[in-house]
mmCIF file of N, CA and C in Angstrom:
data_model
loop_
_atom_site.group_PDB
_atom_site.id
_atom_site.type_symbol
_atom_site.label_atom_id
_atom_site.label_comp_id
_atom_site.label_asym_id
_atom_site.label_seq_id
_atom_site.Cartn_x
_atom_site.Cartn_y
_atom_site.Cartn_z
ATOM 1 N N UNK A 1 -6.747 -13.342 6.394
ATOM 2 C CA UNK A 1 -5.718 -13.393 5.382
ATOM 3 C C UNK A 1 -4.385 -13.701 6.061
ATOM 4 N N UNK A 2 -3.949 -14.291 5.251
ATOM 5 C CA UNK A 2 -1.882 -14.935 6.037
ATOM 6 C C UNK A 2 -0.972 -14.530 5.281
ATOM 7 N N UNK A 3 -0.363 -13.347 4.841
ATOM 8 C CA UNK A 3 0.688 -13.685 4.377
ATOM 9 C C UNK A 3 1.533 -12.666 4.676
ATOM 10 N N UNK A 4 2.392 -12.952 4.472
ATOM 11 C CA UNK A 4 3.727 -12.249 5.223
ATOM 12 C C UNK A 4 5.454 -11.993 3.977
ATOM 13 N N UNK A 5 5.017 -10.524 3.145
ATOM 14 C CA UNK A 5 5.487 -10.504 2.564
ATOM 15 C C UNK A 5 7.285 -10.343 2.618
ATOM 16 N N UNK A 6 7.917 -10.762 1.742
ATOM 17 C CA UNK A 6 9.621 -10.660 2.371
ATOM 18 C C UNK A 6 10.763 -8.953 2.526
ATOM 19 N N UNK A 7 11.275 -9.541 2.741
ATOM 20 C CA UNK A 7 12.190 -8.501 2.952
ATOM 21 C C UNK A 7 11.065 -6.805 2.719
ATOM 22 N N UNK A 8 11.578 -5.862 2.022
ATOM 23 C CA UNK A 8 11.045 -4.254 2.578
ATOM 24 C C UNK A 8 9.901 -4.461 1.843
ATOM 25 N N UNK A 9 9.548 -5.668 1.201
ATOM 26 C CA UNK A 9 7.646 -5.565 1.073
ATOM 27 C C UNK A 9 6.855 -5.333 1.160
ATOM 28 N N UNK A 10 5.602 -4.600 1.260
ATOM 29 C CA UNK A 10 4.927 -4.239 2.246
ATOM 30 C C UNK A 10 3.272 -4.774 1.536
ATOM 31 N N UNK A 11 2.287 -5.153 1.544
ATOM 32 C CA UNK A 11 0.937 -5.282 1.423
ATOM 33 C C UNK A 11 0.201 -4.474 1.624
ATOM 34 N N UNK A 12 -0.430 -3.572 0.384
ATOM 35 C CA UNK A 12 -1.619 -2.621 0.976
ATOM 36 C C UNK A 12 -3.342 -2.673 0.140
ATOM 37 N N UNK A 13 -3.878 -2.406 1.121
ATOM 38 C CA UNK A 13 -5.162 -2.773 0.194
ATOM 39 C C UNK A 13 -5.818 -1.504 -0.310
ATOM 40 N N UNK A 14 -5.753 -1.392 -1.110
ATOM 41 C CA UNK A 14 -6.622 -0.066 -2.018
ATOM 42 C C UNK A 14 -7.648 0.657 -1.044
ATOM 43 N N UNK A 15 -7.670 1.967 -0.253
ATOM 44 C CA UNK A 15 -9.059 2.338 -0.155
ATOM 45 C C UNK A 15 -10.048 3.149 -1.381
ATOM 46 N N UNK A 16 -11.229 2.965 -1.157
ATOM 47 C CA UNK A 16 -12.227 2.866 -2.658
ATOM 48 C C UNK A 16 -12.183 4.621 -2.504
ATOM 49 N N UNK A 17 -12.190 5.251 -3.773
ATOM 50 C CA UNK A 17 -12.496 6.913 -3.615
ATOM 51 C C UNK A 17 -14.077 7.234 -3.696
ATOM 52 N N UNK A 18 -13.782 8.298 -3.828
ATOM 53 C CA UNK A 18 -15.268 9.006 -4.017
ATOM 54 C C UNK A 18 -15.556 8.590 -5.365
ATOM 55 N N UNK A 19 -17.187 8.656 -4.711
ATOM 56 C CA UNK A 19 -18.167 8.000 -6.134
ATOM 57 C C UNK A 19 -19.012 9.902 -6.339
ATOM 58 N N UNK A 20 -18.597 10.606 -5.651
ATOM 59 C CA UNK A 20 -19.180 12.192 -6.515
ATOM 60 C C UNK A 20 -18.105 13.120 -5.764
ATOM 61 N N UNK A 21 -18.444 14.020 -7.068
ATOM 62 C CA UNK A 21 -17.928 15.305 -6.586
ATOM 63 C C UNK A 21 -18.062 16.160 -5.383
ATOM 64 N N UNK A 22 -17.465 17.260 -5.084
ATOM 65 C CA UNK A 22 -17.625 17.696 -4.124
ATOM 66 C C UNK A 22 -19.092 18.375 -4.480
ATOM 67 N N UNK A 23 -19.301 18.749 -5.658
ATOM 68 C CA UNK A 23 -20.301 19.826 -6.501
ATOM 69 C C UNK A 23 -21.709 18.725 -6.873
ATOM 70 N N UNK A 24 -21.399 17.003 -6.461
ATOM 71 C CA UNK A 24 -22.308 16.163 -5.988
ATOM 72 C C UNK A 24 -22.774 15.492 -7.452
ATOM 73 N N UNK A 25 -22.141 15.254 -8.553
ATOM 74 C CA UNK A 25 -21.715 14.930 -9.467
ATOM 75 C C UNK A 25 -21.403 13.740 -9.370
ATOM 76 N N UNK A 26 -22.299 12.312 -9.834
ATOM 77 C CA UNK A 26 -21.768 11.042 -9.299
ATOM 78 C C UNK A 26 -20.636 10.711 -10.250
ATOM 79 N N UNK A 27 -19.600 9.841 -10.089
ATOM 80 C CA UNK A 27 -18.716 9.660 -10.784
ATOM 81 C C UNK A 27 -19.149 8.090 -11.092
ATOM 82 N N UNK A 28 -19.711 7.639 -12.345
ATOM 83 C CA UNK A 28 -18.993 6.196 -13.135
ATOM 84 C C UNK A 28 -18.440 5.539 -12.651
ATOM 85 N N UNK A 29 -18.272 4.101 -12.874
ATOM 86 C CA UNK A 29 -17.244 3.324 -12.751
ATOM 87 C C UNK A 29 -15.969 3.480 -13.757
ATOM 88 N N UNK A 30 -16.374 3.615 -14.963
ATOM 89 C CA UNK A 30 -15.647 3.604 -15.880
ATOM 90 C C UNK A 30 -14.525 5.125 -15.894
ATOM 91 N N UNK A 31 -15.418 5.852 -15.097
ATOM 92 C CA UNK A 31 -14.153 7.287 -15.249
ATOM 93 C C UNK A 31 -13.676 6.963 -14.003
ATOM 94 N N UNK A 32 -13.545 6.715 -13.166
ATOM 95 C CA UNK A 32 -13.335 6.614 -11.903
ATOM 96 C C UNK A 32 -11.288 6.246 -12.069
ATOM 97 N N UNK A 33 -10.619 6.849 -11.713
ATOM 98 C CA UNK A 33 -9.333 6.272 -11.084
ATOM 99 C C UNK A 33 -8.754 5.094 -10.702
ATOM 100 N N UNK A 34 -7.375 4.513 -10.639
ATOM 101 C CA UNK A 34 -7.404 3.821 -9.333
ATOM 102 C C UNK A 34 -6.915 4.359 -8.160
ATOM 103 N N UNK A 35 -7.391 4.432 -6.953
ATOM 104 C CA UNK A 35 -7.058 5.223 -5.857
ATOM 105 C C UNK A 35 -5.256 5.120 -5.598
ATOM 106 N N UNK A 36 -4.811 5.956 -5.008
ATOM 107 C CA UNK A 36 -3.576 6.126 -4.481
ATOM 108 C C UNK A 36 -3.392 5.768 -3.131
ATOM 109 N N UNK A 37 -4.301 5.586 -2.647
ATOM 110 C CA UNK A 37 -4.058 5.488 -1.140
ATOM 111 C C UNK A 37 -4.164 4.086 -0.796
ATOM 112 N N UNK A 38 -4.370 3.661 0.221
ATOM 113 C CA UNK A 38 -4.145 2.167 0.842
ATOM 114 C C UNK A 38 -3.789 2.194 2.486
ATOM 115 N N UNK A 39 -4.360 1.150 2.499
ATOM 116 C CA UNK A 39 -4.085 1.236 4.216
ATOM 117 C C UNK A 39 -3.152 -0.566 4.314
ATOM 118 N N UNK A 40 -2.518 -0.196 5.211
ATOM 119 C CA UNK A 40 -1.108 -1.404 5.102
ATOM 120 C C UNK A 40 -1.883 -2.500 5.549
ATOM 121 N N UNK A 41 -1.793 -3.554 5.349
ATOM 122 C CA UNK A 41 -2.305 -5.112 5.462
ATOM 123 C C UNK A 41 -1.011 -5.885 6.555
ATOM 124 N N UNK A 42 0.010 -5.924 5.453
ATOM 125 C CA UNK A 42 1.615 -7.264 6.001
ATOM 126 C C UNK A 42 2.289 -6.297 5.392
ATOM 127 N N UNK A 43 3.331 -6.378 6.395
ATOM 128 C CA UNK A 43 4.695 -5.840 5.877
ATOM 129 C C UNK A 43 6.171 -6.900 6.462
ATOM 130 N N UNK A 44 6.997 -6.946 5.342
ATOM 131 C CA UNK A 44 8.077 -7.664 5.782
ATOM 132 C C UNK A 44 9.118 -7.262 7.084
ATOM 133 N N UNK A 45 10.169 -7.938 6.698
ATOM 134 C CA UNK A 45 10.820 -7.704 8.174
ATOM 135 C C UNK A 45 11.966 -7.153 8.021
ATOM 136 N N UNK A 46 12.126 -6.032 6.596
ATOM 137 C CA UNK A 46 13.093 -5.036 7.067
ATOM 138 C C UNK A 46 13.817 -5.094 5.814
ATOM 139 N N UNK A 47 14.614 -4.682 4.948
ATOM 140 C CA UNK A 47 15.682 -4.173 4.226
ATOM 141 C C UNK A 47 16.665 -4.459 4.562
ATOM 142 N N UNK A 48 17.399 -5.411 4.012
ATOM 143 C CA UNK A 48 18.948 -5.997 4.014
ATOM 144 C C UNK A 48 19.832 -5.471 3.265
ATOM 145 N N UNK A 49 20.824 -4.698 4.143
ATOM 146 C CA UNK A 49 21.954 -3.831 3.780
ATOM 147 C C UNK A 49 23.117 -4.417 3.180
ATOM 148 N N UNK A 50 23.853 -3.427 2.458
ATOM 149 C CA UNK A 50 25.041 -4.120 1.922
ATOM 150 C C UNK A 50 25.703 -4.876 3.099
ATOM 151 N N UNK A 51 26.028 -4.515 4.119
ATOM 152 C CA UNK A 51 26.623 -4.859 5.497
ATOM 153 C C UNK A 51 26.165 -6.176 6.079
ATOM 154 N N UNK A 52 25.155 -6.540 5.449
ATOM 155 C CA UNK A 52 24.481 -7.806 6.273
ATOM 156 C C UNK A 52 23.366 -7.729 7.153
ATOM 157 N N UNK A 53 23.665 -6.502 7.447
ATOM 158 C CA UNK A 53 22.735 -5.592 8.474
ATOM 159 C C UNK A 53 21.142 -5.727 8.188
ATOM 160 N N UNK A 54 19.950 -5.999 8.929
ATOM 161 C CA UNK A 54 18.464 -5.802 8.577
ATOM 162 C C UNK A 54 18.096 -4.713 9.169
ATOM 163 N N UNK A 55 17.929 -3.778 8.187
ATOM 164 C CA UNK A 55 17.017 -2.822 8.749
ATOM 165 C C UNK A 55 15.720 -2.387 8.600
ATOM 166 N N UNK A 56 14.994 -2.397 10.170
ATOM 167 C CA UNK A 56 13.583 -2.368 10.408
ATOM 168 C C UNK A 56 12.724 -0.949 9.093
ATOM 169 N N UNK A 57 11.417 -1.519 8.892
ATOM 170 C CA UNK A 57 10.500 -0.863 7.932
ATOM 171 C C UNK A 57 10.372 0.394 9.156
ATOM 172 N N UNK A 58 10.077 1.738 8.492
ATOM 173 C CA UNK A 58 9.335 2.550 9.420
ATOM 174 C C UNK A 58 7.700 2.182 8.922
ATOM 175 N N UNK A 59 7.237 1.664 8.557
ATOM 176 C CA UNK A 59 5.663 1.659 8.010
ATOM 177 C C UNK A 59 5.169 0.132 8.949
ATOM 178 N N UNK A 60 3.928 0.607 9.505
ATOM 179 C CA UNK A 60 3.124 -0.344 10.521
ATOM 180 C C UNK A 60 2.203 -1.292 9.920
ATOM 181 N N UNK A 61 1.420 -2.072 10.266
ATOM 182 C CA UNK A 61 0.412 -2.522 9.874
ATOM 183 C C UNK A 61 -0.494 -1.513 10.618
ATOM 184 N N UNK A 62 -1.499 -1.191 9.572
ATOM 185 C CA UNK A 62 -2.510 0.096 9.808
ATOM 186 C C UNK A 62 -2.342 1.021 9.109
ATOM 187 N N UNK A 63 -1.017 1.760 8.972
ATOM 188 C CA UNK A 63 -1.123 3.063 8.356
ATOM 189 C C UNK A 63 -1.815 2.690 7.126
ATOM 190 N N UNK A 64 -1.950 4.435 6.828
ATOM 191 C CA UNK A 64 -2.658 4.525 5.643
ATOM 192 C C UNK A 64 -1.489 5.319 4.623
ATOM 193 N N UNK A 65 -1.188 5.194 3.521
ATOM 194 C CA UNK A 65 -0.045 5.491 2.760
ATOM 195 C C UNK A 65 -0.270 5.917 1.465
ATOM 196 N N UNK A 66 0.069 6.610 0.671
ATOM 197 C CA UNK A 66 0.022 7.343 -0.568
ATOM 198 C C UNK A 66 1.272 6.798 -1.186
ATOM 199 N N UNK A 67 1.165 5.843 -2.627
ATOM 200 C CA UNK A 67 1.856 5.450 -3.297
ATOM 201 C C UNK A 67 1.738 5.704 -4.844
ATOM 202 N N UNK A 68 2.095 5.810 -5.899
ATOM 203 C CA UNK A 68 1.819 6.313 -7.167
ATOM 204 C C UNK A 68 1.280 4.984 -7.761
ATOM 205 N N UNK A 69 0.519 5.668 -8.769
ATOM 206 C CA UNK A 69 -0.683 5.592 -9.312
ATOM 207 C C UNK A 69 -0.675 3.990 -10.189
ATOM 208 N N UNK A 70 0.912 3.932 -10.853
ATOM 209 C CA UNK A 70 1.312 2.669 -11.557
ATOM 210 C C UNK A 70 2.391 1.574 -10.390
ATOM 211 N N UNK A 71 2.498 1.959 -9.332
ATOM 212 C CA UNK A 71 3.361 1.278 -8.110
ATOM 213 C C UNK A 71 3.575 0.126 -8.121
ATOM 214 N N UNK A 72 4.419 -0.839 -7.519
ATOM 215 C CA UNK A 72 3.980 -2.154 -7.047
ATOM 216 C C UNK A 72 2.902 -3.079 -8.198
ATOM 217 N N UNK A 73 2.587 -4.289 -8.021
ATOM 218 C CA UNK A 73 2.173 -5.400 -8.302
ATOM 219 C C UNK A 73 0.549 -5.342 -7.697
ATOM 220 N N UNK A 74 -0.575 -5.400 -8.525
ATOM 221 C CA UNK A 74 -1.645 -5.946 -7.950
ATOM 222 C C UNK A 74 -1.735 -7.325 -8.209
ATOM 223 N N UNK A 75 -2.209 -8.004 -6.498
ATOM 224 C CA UNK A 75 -2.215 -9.414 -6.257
ATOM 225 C C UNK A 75 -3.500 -9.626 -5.985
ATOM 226 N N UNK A 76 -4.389 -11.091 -5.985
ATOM 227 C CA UNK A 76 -5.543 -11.168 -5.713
ATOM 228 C C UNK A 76 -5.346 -12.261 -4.330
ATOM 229 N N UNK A 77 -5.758 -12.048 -3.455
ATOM 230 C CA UNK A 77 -5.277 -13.023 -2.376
ATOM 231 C C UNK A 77 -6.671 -13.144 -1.874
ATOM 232 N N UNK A 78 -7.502 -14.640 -1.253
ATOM 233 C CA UNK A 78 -8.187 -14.664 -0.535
ATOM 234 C C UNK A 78 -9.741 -14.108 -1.447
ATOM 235 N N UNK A 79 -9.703 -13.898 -2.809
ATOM 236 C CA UNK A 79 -10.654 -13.549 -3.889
ATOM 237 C C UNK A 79 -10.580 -11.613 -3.203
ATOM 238 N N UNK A 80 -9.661 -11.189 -2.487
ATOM 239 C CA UNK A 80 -9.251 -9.932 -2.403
ATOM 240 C C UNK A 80 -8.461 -9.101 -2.800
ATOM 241 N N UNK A 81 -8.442 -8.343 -3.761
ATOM 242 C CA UNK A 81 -7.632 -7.359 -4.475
ATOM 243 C C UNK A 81 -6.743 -6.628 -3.515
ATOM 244 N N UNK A 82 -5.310 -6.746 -3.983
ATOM 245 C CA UNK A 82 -3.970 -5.904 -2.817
ATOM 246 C C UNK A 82 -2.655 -5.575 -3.922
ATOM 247 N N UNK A 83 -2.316 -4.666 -3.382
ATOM 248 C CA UNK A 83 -1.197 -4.288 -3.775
ATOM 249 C C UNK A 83 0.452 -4.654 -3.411
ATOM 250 N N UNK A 84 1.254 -5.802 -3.979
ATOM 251 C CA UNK A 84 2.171 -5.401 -3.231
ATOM 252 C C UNK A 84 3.374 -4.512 -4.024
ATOM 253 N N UNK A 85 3.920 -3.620 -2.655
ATOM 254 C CA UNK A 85 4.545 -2.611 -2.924
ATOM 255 C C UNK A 85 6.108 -2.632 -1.984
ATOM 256 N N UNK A 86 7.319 -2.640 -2.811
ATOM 257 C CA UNK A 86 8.431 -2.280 -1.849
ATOM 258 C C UNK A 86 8.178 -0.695 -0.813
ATOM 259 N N UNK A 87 8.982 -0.426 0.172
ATOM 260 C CA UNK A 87 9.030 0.622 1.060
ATOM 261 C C UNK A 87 9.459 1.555 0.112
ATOM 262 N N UNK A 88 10.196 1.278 -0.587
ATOM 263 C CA UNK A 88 10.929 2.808 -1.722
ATOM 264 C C UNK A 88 9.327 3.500 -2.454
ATOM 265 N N UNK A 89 8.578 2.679 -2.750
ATOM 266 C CA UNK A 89 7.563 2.634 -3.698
ATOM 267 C C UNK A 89 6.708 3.776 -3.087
ATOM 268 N N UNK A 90 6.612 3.738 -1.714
ATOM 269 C CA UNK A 90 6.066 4.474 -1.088
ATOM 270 C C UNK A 90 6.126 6.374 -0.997
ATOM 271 N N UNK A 91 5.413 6.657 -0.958
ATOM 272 C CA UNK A 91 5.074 8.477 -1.228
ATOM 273 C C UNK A 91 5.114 9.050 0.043
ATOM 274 N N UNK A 92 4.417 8.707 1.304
ATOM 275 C CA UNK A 92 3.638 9.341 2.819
ATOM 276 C C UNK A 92 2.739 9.054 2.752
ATOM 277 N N UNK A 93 3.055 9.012 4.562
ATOM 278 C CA UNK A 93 2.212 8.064 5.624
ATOM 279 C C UNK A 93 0.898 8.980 5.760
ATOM 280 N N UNK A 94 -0.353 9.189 5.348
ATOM 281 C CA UNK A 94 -1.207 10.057 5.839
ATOM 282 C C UNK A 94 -1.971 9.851 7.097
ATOM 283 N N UNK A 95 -2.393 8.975 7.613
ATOM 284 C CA UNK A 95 -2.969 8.193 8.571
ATOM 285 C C UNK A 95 -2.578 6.895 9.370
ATOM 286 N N UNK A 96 -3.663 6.765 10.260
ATOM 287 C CA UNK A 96 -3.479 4.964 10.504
ATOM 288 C C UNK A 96 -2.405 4.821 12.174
ATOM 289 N N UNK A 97 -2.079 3.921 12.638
ATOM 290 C CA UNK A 97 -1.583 3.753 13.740
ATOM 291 C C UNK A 97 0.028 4.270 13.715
ATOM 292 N N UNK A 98 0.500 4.604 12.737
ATOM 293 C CA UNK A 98 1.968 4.957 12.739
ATOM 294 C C UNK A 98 1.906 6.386 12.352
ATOM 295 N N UNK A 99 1.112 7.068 11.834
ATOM 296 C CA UNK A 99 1.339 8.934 11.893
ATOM 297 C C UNK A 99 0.819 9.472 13.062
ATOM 298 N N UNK A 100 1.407 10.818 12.436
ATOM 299 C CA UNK A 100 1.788 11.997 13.813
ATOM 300 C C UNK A 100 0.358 12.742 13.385
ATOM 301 N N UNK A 101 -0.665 12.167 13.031
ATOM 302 C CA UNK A 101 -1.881 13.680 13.234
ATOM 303 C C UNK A 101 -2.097 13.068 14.494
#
């Protein structure tokens, strides 16, 4: 995939949730959610300040990120389903090459 979204942009691709309960209860397609989470794809090159100033994303390619539920734009790129989402849009970093576990 190529693309390289602009300014505090960021690209994330949906990870799929659980298909059962913890209690082992398969879950439907049709009840099923859309997940919150995502792991980062492309991210742009920073947030342009009143000042002129660009300032760098803290979010990597890799992390994994928690964004709300109606967020950002779903795009189909490459016959692949993605999200794009500004940096504000964003909730926390849970995983992936840029958190502290």
């Amino acid at each position: 995939m190529k693309i390289r979204p602009l300014h505090d942009r960021i690209v994330v691709k949906r990870l799929e949730s659980e298909t059962k309960t913890k209690g082992g209860i398969i879950i439907p397609d049709s009840a099923k959610e859309k997940p919150i989470e995502g792991r980062v794809v492309a991210v742009g090159n920073g947030k342009l300040l009143r000042d002129g100033k660009l300032r760098p994303l803290d979010i990597k390619v890799g992390d994994v990120v928690l964004f709300g539920k109606y967020a950002g734009n779903e795009v189909k790129i490459d016959g692949e389903d993605f999200v794009l989402l500004r940096e504000d849009d964003l909730l926390a970093v849970t995983g992936g090459e840029g958190s502290a576990s």
